[in-house]
Tab-separated table of C-alpha atoms in Angstrom:
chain	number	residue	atom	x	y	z
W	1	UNK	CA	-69.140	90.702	-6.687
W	2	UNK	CA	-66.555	88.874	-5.405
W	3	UNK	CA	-67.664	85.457	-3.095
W	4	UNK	CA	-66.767	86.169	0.833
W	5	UNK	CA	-63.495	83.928	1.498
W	6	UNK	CA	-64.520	80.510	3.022
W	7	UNK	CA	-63.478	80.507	7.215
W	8	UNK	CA	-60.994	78.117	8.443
W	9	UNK	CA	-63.239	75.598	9.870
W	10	UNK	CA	-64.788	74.691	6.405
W	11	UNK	CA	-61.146	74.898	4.582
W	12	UNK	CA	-60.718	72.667	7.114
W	13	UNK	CA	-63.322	70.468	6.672
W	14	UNK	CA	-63.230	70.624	2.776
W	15	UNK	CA	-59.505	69.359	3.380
W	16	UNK	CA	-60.513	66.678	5.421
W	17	UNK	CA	-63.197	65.560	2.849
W	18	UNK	CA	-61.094	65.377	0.056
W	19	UNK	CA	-57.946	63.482	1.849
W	20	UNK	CA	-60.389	60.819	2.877
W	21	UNK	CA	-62.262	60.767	-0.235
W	22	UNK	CA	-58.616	59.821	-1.981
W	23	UNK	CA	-58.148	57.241	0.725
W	24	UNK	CA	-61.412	56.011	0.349
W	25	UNK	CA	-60.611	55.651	-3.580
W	26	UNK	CA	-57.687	53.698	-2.829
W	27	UNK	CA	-59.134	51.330	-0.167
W	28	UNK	CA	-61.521	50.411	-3.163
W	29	UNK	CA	-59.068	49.784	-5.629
W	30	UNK	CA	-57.493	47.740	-3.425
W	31	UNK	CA	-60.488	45.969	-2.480
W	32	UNK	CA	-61.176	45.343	-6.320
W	33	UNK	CA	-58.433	43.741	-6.462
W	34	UNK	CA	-58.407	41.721	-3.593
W	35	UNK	CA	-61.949	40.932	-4.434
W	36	UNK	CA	-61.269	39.790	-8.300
W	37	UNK	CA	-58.250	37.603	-7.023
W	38	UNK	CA	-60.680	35.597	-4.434
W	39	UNK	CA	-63.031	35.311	-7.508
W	40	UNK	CA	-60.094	34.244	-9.920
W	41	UNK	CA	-59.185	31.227	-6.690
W	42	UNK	CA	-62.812	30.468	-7.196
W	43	UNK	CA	-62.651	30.465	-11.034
W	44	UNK	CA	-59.739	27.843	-10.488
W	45	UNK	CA	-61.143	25.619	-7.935
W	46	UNK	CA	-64.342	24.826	-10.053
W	47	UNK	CA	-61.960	24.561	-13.158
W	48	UNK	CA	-60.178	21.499	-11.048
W	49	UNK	CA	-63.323	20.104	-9.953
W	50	UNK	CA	-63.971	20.111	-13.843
W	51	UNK	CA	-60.710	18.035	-14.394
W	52	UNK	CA	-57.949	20.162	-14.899
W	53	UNK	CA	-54.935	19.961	-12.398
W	54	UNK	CA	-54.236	23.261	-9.961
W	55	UNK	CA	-51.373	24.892	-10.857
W	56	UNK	CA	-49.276	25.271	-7.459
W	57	UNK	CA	-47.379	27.877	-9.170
W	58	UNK	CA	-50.550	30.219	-9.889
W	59	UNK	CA	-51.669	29.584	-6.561
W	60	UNK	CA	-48.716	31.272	-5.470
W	61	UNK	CA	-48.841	34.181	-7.749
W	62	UNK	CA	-52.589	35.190	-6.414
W	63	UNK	CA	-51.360	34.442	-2.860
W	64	UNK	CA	-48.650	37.132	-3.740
W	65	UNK	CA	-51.013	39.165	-4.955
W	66	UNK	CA	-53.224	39.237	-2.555
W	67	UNK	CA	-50.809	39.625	-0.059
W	68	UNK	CA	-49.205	42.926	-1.226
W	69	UNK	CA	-52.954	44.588	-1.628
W	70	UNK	CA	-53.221	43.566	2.087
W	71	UNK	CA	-49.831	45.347	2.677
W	72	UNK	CA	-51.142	48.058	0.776
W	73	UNK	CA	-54.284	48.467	2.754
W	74	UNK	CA	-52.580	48.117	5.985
W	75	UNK	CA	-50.113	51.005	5.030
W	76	UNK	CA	-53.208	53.293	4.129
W	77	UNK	CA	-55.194	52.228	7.378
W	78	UNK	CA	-51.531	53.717	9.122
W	79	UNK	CA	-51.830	57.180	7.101
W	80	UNK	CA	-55.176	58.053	7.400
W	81	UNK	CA	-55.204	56.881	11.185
W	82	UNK	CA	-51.956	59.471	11.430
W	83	UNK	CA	-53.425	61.937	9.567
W	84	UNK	CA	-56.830	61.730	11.883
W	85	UNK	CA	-54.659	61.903	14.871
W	86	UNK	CA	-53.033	65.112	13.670
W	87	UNK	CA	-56.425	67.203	14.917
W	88	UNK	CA	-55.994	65.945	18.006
W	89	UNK	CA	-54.351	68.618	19.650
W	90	UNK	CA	-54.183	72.583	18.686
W	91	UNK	CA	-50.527	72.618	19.712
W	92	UNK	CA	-47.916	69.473	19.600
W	93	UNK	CA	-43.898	69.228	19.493
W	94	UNK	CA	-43.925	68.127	15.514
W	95	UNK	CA	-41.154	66.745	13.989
W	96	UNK	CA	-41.013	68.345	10.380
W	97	UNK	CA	-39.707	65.656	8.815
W	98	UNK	CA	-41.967	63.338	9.499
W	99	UNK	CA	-44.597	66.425	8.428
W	100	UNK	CA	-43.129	66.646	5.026
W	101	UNK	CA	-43.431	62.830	4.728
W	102	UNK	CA	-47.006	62.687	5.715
W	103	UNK	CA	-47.738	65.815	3.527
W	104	UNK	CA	-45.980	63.407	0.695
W	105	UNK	CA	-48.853	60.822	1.232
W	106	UNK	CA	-51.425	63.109	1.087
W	107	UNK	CA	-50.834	64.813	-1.718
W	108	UNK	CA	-50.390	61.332	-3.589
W	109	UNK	CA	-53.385	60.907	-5.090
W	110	UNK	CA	-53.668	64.396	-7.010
W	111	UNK	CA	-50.392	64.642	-7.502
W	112	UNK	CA	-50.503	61.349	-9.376
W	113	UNK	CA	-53.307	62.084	-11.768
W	114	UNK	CA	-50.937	64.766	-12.906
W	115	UNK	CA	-48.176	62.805	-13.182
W	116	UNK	CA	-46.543	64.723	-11.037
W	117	UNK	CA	-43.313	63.112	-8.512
W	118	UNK	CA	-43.515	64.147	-4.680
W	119	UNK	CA	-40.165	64.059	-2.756
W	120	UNK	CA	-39.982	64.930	0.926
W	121	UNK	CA	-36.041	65.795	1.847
W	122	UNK	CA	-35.543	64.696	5.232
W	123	UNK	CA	-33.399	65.830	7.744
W	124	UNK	CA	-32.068	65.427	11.057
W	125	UNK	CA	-35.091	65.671	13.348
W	126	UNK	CA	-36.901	69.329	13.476
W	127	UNK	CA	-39.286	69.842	16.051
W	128	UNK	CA	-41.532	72.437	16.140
W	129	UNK	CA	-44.415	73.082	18.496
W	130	UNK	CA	-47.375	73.826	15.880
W	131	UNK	CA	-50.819	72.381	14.929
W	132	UNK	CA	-49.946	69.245	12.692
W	133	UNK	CA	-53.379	69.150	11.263
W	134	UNK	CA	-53.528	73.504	10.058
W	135	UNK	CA	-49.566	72.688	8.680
W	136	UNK	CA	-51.143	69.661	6.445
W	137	UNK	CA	-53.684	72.031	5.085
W	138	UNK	CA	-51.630	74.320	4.585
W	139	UNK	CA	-48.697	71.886	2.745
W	140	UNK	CA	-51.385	71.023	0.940
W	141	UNK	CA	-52.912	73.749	-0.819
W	142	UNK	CA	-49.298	74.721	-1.197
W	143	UNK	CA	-48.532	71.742	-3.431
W	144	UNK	CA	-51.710	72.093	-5.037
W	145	UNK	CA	-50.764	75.375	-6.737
W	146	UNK	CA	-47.500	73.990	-8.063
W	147	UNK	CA	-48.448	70.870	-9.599
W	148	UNK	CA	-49.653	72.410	-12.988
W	149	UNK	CA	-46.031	74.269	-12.796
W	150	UNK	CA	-44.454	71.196	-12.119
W	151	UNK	CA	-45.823	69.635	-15.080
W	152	UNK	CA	-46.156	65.880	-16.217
W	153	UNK	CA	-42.887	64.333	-15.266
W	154	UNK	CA	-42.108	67.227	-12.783
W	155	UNK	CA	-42.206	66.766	-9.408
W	156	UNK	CA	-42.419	68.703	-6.325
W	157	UNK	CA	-40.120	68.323	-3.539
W	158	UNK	CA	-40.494	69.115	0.292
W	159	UNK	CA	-37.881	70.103	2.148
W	160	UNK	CA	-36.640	72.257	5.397
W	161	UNK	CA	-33.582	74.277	6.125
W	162	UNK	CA	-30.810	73.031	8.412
W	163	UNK	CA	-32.384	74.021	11.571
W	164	UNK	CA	-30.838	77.398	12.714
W	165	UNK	CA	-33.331	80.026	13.663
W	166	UNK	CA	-36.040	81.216	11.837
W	167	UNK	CA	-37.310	77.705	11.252
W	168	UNK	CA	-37.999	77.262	7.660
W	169	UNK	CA	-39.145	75.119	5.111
W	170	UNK	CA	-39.797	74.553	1.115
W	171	UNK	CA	-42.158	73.665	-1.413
W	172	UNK	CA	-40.270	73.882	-4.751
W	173	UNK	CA	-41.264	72.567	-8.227
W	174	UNK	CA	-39.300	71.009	-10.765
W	175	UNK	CA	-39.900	70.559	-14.180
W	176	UNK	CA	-39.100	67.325	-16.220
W	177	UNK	CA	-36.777	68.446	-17.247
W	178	UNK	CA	-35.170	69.367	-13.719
W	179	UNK	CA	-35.390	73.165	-13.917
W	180	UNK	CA	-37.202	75.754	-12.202
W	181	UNK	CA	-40.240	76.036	-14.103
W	182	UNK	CA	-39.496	79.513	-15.955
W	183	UNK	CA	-41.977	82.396	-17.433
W	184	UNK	CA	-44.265	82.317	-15.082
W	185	UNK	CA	-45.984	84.700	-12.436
W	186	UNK	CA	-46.076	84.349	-8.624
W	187	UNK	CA	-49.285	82.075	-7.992
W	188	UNK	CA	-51.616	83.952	-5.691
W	189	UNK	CA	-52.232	82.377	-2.373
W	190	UNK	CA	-56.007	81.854	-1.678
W	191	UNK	CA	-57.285	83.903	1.319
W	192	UNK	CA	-57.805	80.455	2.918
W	193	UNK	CA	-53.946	80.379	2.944
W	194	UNK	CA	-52.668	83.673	3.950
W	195	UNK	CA	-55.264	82.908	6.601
W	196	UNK	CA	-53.882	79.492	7.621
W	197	UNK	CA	-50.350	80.981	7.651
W	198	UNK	CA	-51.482	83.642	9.949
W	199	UNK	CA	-52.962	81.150	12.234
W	200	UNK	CA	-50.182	78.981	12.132
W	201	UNK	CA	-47.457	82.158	13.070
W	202	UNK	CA	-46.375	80.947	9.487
W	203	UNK	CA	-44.990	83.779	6.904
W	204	UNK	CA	-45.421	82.321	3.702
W	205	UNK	CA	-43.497	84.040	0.410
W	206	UNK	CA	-42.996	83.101	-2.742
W	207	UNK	CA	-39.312	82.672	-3.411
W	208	UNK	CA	-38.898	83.046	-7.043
W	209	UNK	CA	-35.221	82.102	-7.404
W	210	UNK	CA	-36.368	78.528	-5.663
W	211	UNK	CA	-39.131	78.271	-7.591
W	212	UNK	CA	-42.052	77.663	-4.932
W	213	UNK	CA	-43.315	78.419	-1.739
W	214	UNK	CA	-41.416	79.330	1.553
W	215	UNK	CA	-42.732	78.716	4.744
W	216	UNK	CA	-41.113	80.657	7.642
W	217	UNK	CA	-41.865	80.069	11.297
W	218	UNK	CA	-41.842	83.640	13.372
W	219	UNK	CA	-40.310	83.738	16.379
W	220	UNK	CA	-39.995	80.545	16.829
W	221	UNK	CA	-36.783	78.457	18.906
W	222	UNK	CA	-35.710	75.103	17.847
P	3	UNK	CA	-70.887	35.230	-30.171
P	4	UNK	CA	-67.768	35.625	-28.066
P	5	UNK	CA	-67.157	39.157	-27.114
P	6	UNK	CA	-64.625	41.613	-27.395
P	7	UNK	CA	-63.717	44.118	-24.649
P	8	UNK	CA	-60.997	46.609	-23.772
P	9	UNK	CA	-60.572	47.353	-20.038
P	10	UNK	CA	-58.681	51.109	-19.168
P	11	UNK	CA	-57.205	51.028	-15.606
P	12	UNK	CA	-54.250	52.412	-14.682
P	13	UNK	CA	-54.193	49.830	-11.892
P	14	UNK	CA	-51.844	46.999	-13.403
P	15	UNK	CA	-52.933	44.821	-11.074
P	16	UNK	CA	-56.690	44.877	-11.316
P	17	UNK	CA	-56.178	44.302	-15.229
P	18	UNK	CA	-54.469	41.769	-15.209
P	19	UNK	CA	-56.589	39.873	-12.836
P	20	UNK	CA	-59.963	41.047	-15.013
P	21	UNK	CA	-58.581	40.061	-17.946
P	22	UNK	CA	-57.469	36.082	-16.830
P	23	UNK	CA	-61.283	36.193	-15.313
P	24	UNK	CA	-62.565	37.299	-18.096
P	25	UNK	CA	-60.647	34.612	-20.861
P	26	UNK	CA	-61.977	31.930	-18.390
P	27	UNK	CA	-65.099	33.444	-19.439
P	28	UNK	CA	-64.968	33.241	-22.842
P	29	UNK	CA	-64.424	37.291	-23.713
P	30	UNK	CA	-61.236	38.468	-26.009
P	31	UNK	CA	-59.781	40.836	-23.592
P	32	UNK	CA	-57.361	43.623	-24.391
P	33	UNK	CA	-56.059	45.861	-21.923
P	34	UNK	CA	-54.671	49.577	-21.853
P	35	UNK	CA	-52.826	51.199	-18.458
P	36	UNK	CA	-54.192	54.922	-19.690
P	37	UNK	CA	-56.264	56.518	-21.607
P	38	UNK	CA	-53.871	57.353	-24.426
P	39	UNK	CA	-53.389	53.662	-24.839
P	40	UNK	CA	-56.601	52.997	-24.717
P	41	UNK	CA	-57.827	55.461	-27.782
P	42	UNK	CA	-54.782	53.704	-29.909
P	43	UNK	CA	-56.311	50.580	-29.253
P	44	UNK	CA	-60.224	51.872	-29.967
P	45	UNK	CA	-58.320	53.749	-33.384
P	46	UNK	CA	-56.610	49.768	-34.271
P	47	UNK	CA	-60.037	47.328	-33.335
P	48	UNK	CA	-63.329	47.188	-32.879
P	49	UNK	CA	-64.813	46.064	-29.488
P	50	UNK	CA	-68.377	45.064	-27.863
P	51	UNK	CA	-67.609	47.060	-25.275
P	52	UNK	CA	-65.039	49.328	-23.331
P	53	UNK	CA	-64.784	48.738	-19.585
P	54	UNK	CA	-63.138	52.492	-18.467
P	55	UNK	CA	-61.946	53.823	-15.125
P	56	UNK	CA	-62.513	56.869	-13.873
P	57	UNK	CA	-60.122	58.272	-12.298
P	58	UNK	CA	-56.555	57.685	-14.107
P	59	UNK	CA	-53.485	60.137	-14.749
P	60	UNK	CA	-53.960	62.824	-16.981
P	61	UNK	CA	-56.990	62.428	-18.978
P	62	UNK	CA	-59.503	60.858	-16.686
P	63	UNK	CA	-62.044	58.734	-17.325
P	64	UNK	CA	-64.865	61.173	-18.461
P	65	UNK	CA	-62.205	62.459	-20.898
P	66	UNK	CA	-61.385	59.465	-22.503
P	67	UNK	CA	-64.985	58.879	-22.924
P	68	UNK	CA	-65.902	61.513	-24.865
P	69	UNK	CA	-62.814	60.970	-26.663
P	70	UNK	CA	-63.751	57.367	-27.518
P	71	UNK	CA	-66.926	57.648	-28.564
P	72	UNK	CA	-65.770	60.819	-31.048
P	73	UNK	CA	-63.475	58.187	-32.693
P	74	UNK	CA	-66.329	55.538	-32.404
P	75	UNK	CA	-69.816	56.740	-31.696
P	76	UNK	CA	-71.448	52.973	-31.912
P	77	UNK	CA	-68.905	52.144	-29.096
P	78	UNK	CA	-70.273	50.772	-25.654
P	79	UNK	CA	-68.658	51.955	-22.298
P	80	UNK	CA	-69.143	50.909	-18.819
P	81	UNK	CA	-67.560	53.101	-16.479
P	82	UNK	CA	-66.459	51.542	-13.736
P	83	UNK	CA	-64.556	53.340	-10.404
P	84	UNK	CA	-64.012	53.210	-7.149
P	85	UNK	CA	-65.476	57.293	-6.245
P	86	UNK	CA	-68.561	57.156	-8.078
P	87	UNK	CA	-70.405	59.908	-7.611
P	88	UNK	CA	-74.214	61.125	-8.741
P	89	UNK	CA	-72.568	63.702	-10.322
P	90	UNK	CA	-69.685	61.806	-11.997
P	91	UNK	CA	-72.828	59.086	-13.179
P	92	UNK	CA	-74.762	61.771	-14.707
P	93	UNK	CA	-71.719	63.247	-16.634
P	94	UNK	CA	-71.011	59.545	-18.044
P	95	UNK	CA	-74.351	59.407	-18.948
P	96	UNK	CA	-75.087	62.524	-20.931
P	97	UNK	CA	-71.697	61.575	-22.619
P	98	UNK	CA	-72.873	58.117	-23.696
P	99	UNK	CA	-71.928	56.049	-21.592
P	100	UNK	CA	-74.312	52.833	-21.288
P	101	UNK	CA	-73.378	52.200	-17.885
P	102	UNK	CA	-72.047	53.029	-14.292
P	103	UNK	CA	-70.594	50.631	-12.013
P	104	UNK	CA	-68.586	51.262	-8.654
P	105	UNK	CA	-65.614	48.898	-7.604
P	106	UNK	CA	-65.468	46.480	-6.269
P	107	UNK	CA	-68.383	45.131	-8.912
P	108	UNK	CA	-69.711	41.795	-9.081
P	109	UNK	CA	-68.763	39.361	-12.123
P	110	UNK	CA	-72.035	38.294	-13.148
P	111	UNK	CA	-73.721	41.534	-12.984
P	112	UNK	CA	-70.475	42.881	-15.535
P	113	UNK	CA	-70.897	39.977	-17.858
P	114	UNK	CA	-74.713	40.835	-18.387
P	115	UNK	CA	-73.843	44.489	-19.006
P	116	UNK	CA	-71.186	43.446	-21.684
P	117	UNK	CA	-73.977	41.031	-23.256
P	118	UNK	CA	-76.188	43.771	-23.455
P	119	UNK	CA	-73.121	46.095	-24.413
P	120	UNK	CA	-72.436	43.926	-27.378
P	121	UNK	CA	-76.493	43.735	-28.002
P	122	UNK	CA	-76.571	47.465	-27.905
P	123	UNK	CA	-73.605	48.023	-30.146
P	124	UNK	CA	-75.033	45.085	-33.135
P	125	UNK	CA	-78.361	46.746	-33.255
P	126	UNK	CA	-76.540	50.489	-33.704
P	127	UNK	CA	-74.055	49.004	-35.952
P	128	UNK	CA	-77.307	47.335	-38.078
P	129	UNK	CA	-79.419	50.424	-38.139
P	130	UNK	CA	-76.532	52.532	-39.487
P	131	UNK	CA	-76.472	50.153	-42.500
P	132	UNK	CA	-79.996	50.025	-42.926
P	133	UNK	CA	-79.898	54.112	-43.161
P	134	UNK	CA	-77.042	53.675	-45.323
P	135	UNK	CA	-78.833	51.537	-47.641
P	136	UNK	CA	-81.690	53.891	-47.569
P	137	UNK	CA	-80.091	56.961	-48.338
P	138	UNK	CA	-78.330	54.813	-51.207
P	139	UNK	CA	-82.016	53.952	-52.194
P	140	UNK	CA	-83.067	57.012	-52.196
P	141	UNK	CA	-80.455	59.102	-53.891
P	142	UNK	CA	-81.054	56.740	-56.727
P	143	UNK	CA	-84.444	57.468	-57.214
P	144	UNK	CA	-84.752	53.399	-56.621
């Protein structure tokens, strides 16, 4: 017997779990780090009270360190406070590119432990009234089927059409090697995508000649 | 005894600063950025312990593991990460690992795991040989 299709909501919520769980991974590395080069200042301090001269220069180098885990930090804190914001409202004028970006940082993390590149094409501005939060998920699980395809070295790339009605965008893999990964079948959406799609007034397809996913507005005016 | 450790992170950053903390400490550090680094290294040396990641690219943490310890049962590894969960703890553990730490760890509390690490791995290492003797012994009717 077949398992009933998960609803929305916890699609939804698994989402959420596992883009904050990544984050949350991240803000500890970088707190590891941070942490280790405090303890390395400390290391150094009692070596000087020992006798041996500070080294300005290796001051600088953990200061510089330091620094660009902070900057690191900061620019997560930005994402993940974006990406919270993006449930704030069921309907909001979106600008696609700036979708396609965010759906670049999201997809980091798993992308990453497969090696896999992410590239978000940007264009002019796009906007689109739609729920930024159901197109994440959606971008999402999209990539997440494609990254095997991809393949180490591969990477996936993000981008929309010029604009003109039906607003549409891709999700295309590339091998390596740069070439449409070949031999392979369609990948079958999950339920909890066709069902997304539908909610989103999305048709999604699978355009073989591209190589991925295409993601078609209906009736939709720029 | 000064000991001998390889730390796995694919985090450049945290190794290097591990590894300076760790000299100041007396341990011979070597470092690997993955996993397939790090199982050349385990195939090349001996050490008291292995300090692995979890999560890298590729072959992850619980991978390597396994992987290590087929090359090198009598080797010691701390997992160490940053999304430890019970789950994740109890798969290290069945596998062999001797420990489970999550990031950011403390120093001190490290150090004594690699002391008992290199403990752990001497007193393996010594009752191999003493079964290896034995079966010697033995086979010769001594």
């Amino acid at each position: 017997m077949n398992p009933a299709p998960r609803s929305l909501t916890m699609d939804a919520l698994q989402f959420s779990g596992t883009v904050t769980a990544a984050f949350s991974h991240d803000f500890k590395n970088t707190l590891a780090i941070i942490k280790e080069n405090t303890g390395l200042l400390v290391d150094l301090l009692a070596m000087a009270e020992k006798g041996r001269p500070l080294d300005p220069q290796r001051l600088a180098t953990l200061a510089e360190r330091i620094g660009r885990q902070v900057q690191r930090a900061d620019r997560m804190t930005a994402e993940l406070n974006r990406f919270a914001h993006s449930a704030d409202l069921p309907e909001a004028q979106t600008d696609l590119g700036a979708m396609l970006e965010m759906a670049v940082v999201l997809s980091a993390r798993p992308a990453n432990l497969k090696r896999v590149g992410l590239e978000a094409v940007t264009a002019p501005p796009l906007w689109i009234a739609t729920f930024p939060f159901g197109l994440q998920q959606l971008l999402y699980r999209c990539i997440a089927l494609l990254l095997d395809r991809a393949g180490s070295g591969g990477r996936i790339v993000l981008e929309a059409d010029d604009g003109r009605p039906p607003v549409a965008l891709r999700v295309i893999a590339r091998t390596a090697e740069d070439r449409i990964p070949a031999g392979e079948t369609a990948p079958t959406p999950t339920p909890e995508m066709t069902g997304l799609a539908h909610a989103l007034q999305i048709r999604l397809d699978w355009d073989a000649a591209a190589g991925g996913w295409r993601l078609t507005w209906r009736d939709v005016e720029t | 005894m000064s000991e001998r450790i390889l730390i796995v992170d694919d985090e450049t950053d945290f190794l290097e600063v591990m590894a300076e903390r760790m000299t100041h400490r007396g341990v011979h550090v070597a470092t690997a950025p993955s996993a397939q680094e790090a199982l050349r290294q385990v195939e090349a040396g001996s050490f008291d312990a292995v300090i692995l990641d979890l999560k890298m690219p590729e072959v992850d943490g619980l991978e390597t593991l396994k992987a290590i310890k087929a090359r090198q049962p009598e080797a010691q590894v701390i997992l160490l990460s940053g999304q430890a969960t019970l789950q994740d703890g109890i798969a290290a553990m069945k596998l062999g690992a001797l420990d489970f730490l999550e990031k950011p760890a403390d120093m001190n509390v490290l150090m004594e795991k690699i002391r008992k690490a290199q403990a752990r791995k001497m007193l393996v290492v010594e009752r191999r040989a003493e079964e290896k003797v034995k079966k010697i012994v033995s086979s010769r009717g001594w």
